[in-house]
Amino acid sequence: MQKQRNPETVQFTLFRDFFYQKSYNVMAFYTKNLYLVALLDFFRFYMAQQLHDLFIKVGELGGIQARTKLSVLSKMTSVEARTLPDTTENIKLLESCFQAIVREIGKVPTNTSNSGTVVIDTTTVIGAKLRKHMNVAADIIAQRHLYQGNLSDTAKRITEALVEAADVERASIWLYNDTKTAIVCTDLFVRSNQTHSNGVVINAGDFPVYFKAIETERTISANNAHNDQATSEFSKSYLTPLNIGALLDVPIWANGQMRGVICHEHVGGVRQWTSDEETFAYLMSNVIGMILEHLEKN
């Protein structure tokens, strides 16, 4: 008999896919960028089903924790699993990580029902977070004036949205200077005191490892920013004075060029960024890139 999926898991999966499909439709409508639309169409229909199915299966077994663990072990997000090709190498990598998690779940204490069935109820929490992501993304994408105003005002609106959606203390947008020797803060929003600031400059020569990382990685998910290879350079001068424990940074691309980075800064200890948080940050970086393209055209 074919195993049936947990209805709550299926509902969550459909809800997630609905969110990203709606985001795709709205972005395509407002940007009217035919090349981008064609690219999104390609990724939307050419999915790596076997890789993505492993993320669904591990989610059914252990919820968001297991999916996050699979992302960490494989260095592949659930969205990347839908876009990467089903090569033998990719499948072998993800399957080995999947089996490791299956063995690990058997050793981790879990709640059980009276019948002894394992009960892992994360659907409500996951759904609430995803609804927040969807609402914030839809709100930003639907505000057509963001594509028509000045960059400073647009950046302020987006950083305010980022701290809310990601539940972080600080969020910022940094863009390269003309010579690409530094990134300049376009806007930094601090949630606790509701303040905006800008103008801080970070020179590439002072943080070479970080600058190399943002040019080559899709996301920098530093759960422990002090120890992560890409962000540890900031430990003494930036992270420690501000009590920042974790960073989630995503490059901004516009007109085929890496233009800067959006940064989510978690104040406090370490934080395990989830694959859905990484995906939302990646979506927002694309929105910012499209806004840059639109503003520069006009």
Coordinates of C-alpha atoms in Angstrom, one line a residue:
M1 CA 0.0 0.0 0.0
Q2 CA 1.3 3.4 -0.9
K3 CA 2.2 5.5 2.1
Q4 CA 0.0 8.6 2.4
R5 CA 1.5 11.9 3.3
N6 CA 0.5 13.7 6.5
P7 CA -2.4 16.1 5.4
E8 CA -0.8 18.9 7.4
T9 CA 2.5 18.5 5.6
V10 CA 0.8 18.4 2.2
Q11 CA -1.2 21.5 3.1
F12 CA 2.0 23.3 4.1
T13 CA 3.8 22.3 0.9
L14 CA 0.9 23.6 -1.2
F15 CA 0.8 26.8 0.8
R16 CA 4.5 27.3 0.3
D17 CA 4.3 26.7 -3.4
F18 CA 1.3 29.0 -3.7
F19 CA 3.3 31.8 -2.0
Y20 CA 6.3 31.5 -4.4
Q21 CA 4.0 31.2 -7.4
K22 CA 2.2 34.4 -6.4
S23 CA 5.5 36.2 -5.9
Y24 CA 6.6 35.0 -9.3
N25 CA 3.4 36.3 -11.0
V26 CA 3.5 39.7 -9.3
M27 CA 7.2 40.3 -9.9
A28 CA 6.9 39.3 -13.6
F29 CA 3.9 41.7 -14.0
Y30 CA 5.6 44.7 -12.4
T31 CA 9.0 44.4 -13.8
K32 CA 8.0 43.5 -17.4
N33 CA 11.5 42.2 -17.8
L34 CA 11.1 39.6 -20.5
Y35 CA 14.5 38.0 -19.9
L36 CA 13.8 37.6 -16.2
V37 CA 10.3 36.2 -16.9
A38 CA 11.8 33.7 -19.3
L39 CA 14.4 32.7 -16.7
L40 CA 11.8 32.3 -14.0
D41 CA 9.7 30.3 -16.3
F42 CA 12.6 28.0 -17.0
F43 CA 13.3 27.4 -13.3
R44 CA 9.6 27.1 -12.5
F45 CA 9.0 24.2 -15.0
Y46 CA 12.5 22.6 -15.1
M47 CA 12.5 21.3 -11.5
A48 CA 14.7 18.6 -10.0
Q49 CA 12.0 16.3 -8.7
Q50 CA 14.1 13.7 -7.1
L51 CA 16.2 16.2 -5.1
H52 CA 13.1 18.2 -4.0
D53 CA 11.2 14.9 -3.0
L54 CA 14.0 14.2 -0.5
F55 CA 13.3 17.6 1.2
I56 CA 9.6 16.7 1.3
K57 CA 10.3 13.3 2.8
V58 CA 12.7 14.5 5.4
G59 CA 10.2 17.2 6.4
E60 CA 7.5 14.6 6.9
L61 CA 9.9 12.7 9.2
G62 CA 11.3 15.5 11.3
G63 CA 9.6 18.8 10.3
I64 CA 11.5 22.1 9.8
Q65 CA 14.4 20.9 12.0
A66 CA 15.1 18.0 9.7
R67 CA 14.8 20.1 6.6
T68 CA 17.2 22.6 8.0
K69 CA 19.6 19.9 8.9
L70 CA 19.4 18.5 5.4
S71 CA 20.2 22.0 4.0
V72 CA 23.2 22.3 6.4
L73 CA 24.6 18.9 5.7
S74 CA 24.2 19.1 1.9
K75 CA 24.9 22.9 1.6
M76 CA 21.7 22.9 -0.6
T77 CA 18.5 24.8 0.1
S78 CA 15.1 23.3 -0.7
V79 CA 14.6 25.9 -3.4
E80 CA 18.0 25.0 -5.0
A81 CA 16.8 21.3 -4.9
R82 CA 14.0 22.3 -7.2
T83 CA 16.3 24.1 -9.7
L84 CA 19.5 22.0 -9.7
P85 CA 19.6 19.1 -12.2
D86 CA 19.1 15.5 -11.0
T87 CA 22.7 14.5 -11.7
T88 CA 24.1 11.3 -10.1
E89 CA 26.4 13.4 -8.0
N90 CA 23.6 15.6 -6.6
I91 CA 21.3 12.7 -5.9
K92 CA 24.1 10.8 -4.2
L93 CA 25.1 13.7 -2.0
L94 CA 21.5 14.5 -0.9
E95 CA 20.6 10.8 -0.3
S96 CA 23.6 10.3 1.9
C97 CA 22.7 13.3 4.0
F98 CA 19.1 12.2 4.1
Q99 CA 20.0 8.7 5.4
A100 CA 22.2 10.4 8.0
I101 CA 19.3 12.4 9.3
V102 CA 17.0 9.3 9.3
R103 CA 19.5 7.5 11.5
E104 CA 19.8 10.6 13.7
I105 CA 16.0 11.0 14.1
G106 CA 15.9 7.5 15.5
K107 CA 18.2 8.6 18.4
V108 CA 16.5 11.9 19.2
P109 CA 13.8 12.0 21.9
T110 CA 10.4 12.9 20.5
N111 CA 6.9 13.3 21.9
T112 CA 4.6 10.3 21.4
S113 CA 0.9 9.8 21.4
N114 CA -0.9 7.2 23.6
S115 CA -0.5 4.7 20.9
G116 CA 3.2 5.2 20.8
T117 CA 3.2 7.0 17.4
V118 CA 5.8 9.7 17.0
V119 CA 4.2 13.2 17.1
I120 CA 6.1 16.1 15.5
D121 CA 3.8 19.1 15.3
T122 CA 5.6 22.0 13.6
T123 CA 3.0 22.8 11.1
T124 CA 1.4 25.6 13.0
V125 CA 4.7 27.4 13.7
I126 CA 6.0 26.9 10.1
G127 CA 2.7 28.1 8.7
A128 CA 2.7 31.2 10.8
K129 CA 6.2 32.1 9.7
L130 CA 5.4 31.5 6.1
R131 CA 2.3 33.6 6.2
K132 CA 4.4 36.4 7.6
H133 CA 6.9 36.0 4.8
M134 CA 4.1 35.9 2.2
N135 CA 2.3 39.0 3.6
V136 CA 5.5 41.1 3.8
A137 CA 6.7 40.0 0.3
A138 CA 3.3 40.6 -1.2
D139 CA 3.1 44.0 0.5
I140 CA 6.4 45.1 -0.9
I141 CA 6.0 43.7 -4.4
A142 CA 2.5 45.2 -4.7
Q143 CA 3.6 48.8 -3.8
R144 CA 4.2 50.1 -7.3
H145 CA 5.5 53.4 -5.9
L146 CA 8.6 51.6 -4.7
Y147 CA 9.6 51.2 -8.3
Q148 CA 9.1 54.8 -9.0
G149 CA 10.5 56.7 -6.0
N150 CA 14.0 57.4 -4.9
L151 CA 16.4 54.6 -3.7
S152 CA 16.7 56.0 -0.2
D153 CA 13.0 55.9 0.6
T154 CA 12.7 52.5 -1.1
A155 CA 15.5 51.1 1.0
K156 CA 13.9 52.3 4.2
R157 CA 10.7 50.6 3.5
I158 CA 12.4 47.3 2.6
T159 CA 14.7 47.2 5.7
E160 CA 11.7 47.9 7.9
A161 CA 9.9 44.9 6.2
L162 CA 13.0 42.7 6.6
V163 CA 13.3 43.0 10.4
E164 CA 9.6 42.2 10.7
A165 CA 9.6 39.2 8.4
A166 CA 12.9 37.7 9.6
D167 CA 12.3 38.7 13.3
V168 CA 15.8 40.3 13.6
E169 CA 17.0 43.4 15.4
R170 CA 18.8 44.9 12.5
A171 CA 18.5 44.8 8.7
S172 CA 20.5 46.7 6.1
I173 CA 21.1 47.3 2.4
W174 CA 24.7 47.8 1.2
L175 CA 25.7 48.8 -2.4
Y176 CA 29.0 48.8 -4.1
N177 CA 30.8 52.1 -4.8
D178 CA 31.7 52.9 -8.4
T179 CA 35.1 51.2 -8.2
K180 CA 33.7 48.1 -6.3
T181 CA 36.4 48.6 -3.7
A182 CA 33.8 49.0 -0.9
I183 CA 30.2 48.7 0.0
V184 CA 28.3 51.6 1.3
C185 CA 25.3 51.4 3.6
T186 CA 22.2 52.7 1.8
D187 CA 20.0 52.1 4.8
L188 CA 20.3 50.3 8.2
F189 CA 17.1 49.9 10.3
V190 CA 17.3 49.1 14.0
R191 CA 14.1 47.6 15.2
S192 CA 14.2 48.3 19.0
N193 CA 14.5 52.1 18.6
Q194 CA 13.0 52.4 15.1
T195 CA 15.9 54.4 13.7
H196 CA 17.4 54.6 10.2
S197 CA 21.0 55.4 9.4
N198 CA 23.3 55.2 6.3
G199 CA 26.7 56.1 4.9
V200 CA 28.9 53.6 6.7
V201 CA 31.6 52.3 4.4
I202 CA 33.1 48.8 4.5
N203 CA 36.3 48.5 2.4
A204 CA 37.0 45.3 0.6
G205 CA 40.7 45.4 1.5
D206 CA 39.8 45.2 5.2
F207 CA 37.6 42.1 4.8
P208 CA 38.8 40.2 1.8
V209 CA 37.3 36.8 2.7
Y210 CA 33.8 38.3 3.2
F211 CA 33.9 40.1 -0.1
K212 CA 35.0 37.0 -2.0
A213 CA 32.2 35.1 -0.3
I214 CA 29.4 37.5 -1.4
E215 CA 30.7 37.4 -4.9
T216 CA 30.5 33.6 -5.2
E217 CA 27.8 32.4 -2.8
R218 CA 24.0 32.5 -3.2
T219 CA 23.6 33.2 0.5
I220 CA 25.9 33.6 3.5
S221 CA 24.1 31.8 6.3
A222 CA 26.3 32.4 9.4
N223 CA 24.6 30.7 12.3
N224 CA 27.6 31.7 14.5
A225 CA 28.9 34.8 12.8
H226 CA 32.0 34.9 15.0
N227 CA 33.2 31.5 13.8
D228 CA 31.8 31.3 10.3
Q229 CA 34.6 31.5 7.7
A230 CA 32.9 34.2 5.7
T231 CA 32.0 36.5 8.5
S232 CA 34.6 36.0 11.3
E233 CA 36.6 38.9 10.0
F234 CA 33.9 41.2 11.5
S235 CA 34.1 39.6 15.0
K236 CA 36.2 42.2 16.8
S237 CA 35.3 45.4 14.9
Y238 CA 31.6 45.0 14.3
L239 CA 29.9 41.9 15.7
T240 CA 31.2 42.0 19.3
P241 CA 30.5 45.7 20.0
L242 CA 27.0 45.3 18.7
N243 CA 26.4 41.9 20.3
I244 CA 25.6 40.4 16.9
G245 CA 25.6 36.6 17.0
A246 CA 24.3 35.5 13.6
L247 CA 24.2 36.9 10.1
L248 CA 22.2 36.1 7.0
D249 CA 23.6 38.0 4.0
V250 CA 22.4 37.7 0.4
P251 CA 24.0 39.3 -2.7
I252 CA 21.9 41.7 -4.8
W253 CA 22.1 41.3 -8.5
A254 CA 20.9 43.8 -11.1
N255 CA 21.5 43.9 -14.8
G256 CA 23.8 40.9 -14.6
Q257 CA 26.1 42.4 -12.0
M258 CA 26.5 41.9 -8.3
R259 CA 25.6 45.3 -6.9
G260 CA 25.6 44.8 -3.2
V261 CA 24.2 42.8 -0.3
I262 CA 21.2 42.7 2.1
C263 CA 22.1 41.8 5.6
H264 CA 20.0 40.4 8.5
E265 CA 21.7 40.8 11.8
H266 CA 20.5 38.7 14.8
V267 CA 21.5 40.3 18.2
G268 CA 22.3 37.8 20.9
G269 CA 23.7 34.3 20.6
V270 CA 23.9 31.9 17.7
R271 CA 20.8 31.4 15.5
Q272 CA 20.0 28.5 13.2
W273 CA 18.7 30.1 10.0
T274 CA 16.1 27.9 8.3
S275 CA 16.0 27.1 4.6
D276 CA 12.7 29.0 4.3
E277 CA 14.4 32.1 5.9
E278 CA 17.2 31.8 3.4
T279 CA 14.7 31.5 0.6
F280 CA 12.8 34.6 1.7
A281 CA 16.0 36.6 2.0
Y282 CA 17.0 35.4 -1.5
L283 CA 13.5 36.5 -2.8
M284 CA 13.9 39.9 -1.2
S285 CA 17.4 40.4 -2.7
N286 CA 15.9 39.7 -6.2
V287 CA 13.1 42.3 -5.5
I288 CA 15.8 44.9 -4.6
G289 CA 17.7 44.0 -7.7
M290 CA 14.6 44.5 -9.9
I291 CA 13.8 47.8 -8.1
L292 CA 17.4 49.0 -8.9
E293 CA 17.0 48.1 -12.5
H294 CA 13.7 49.9 -12.7
L295 CA 15.0 53.0 -11.0
E296 CA 18.1 53.2 -13.2
K297 CA 16.0 52.9 -16.4
N298 CA 13.9 55.8 -15.3

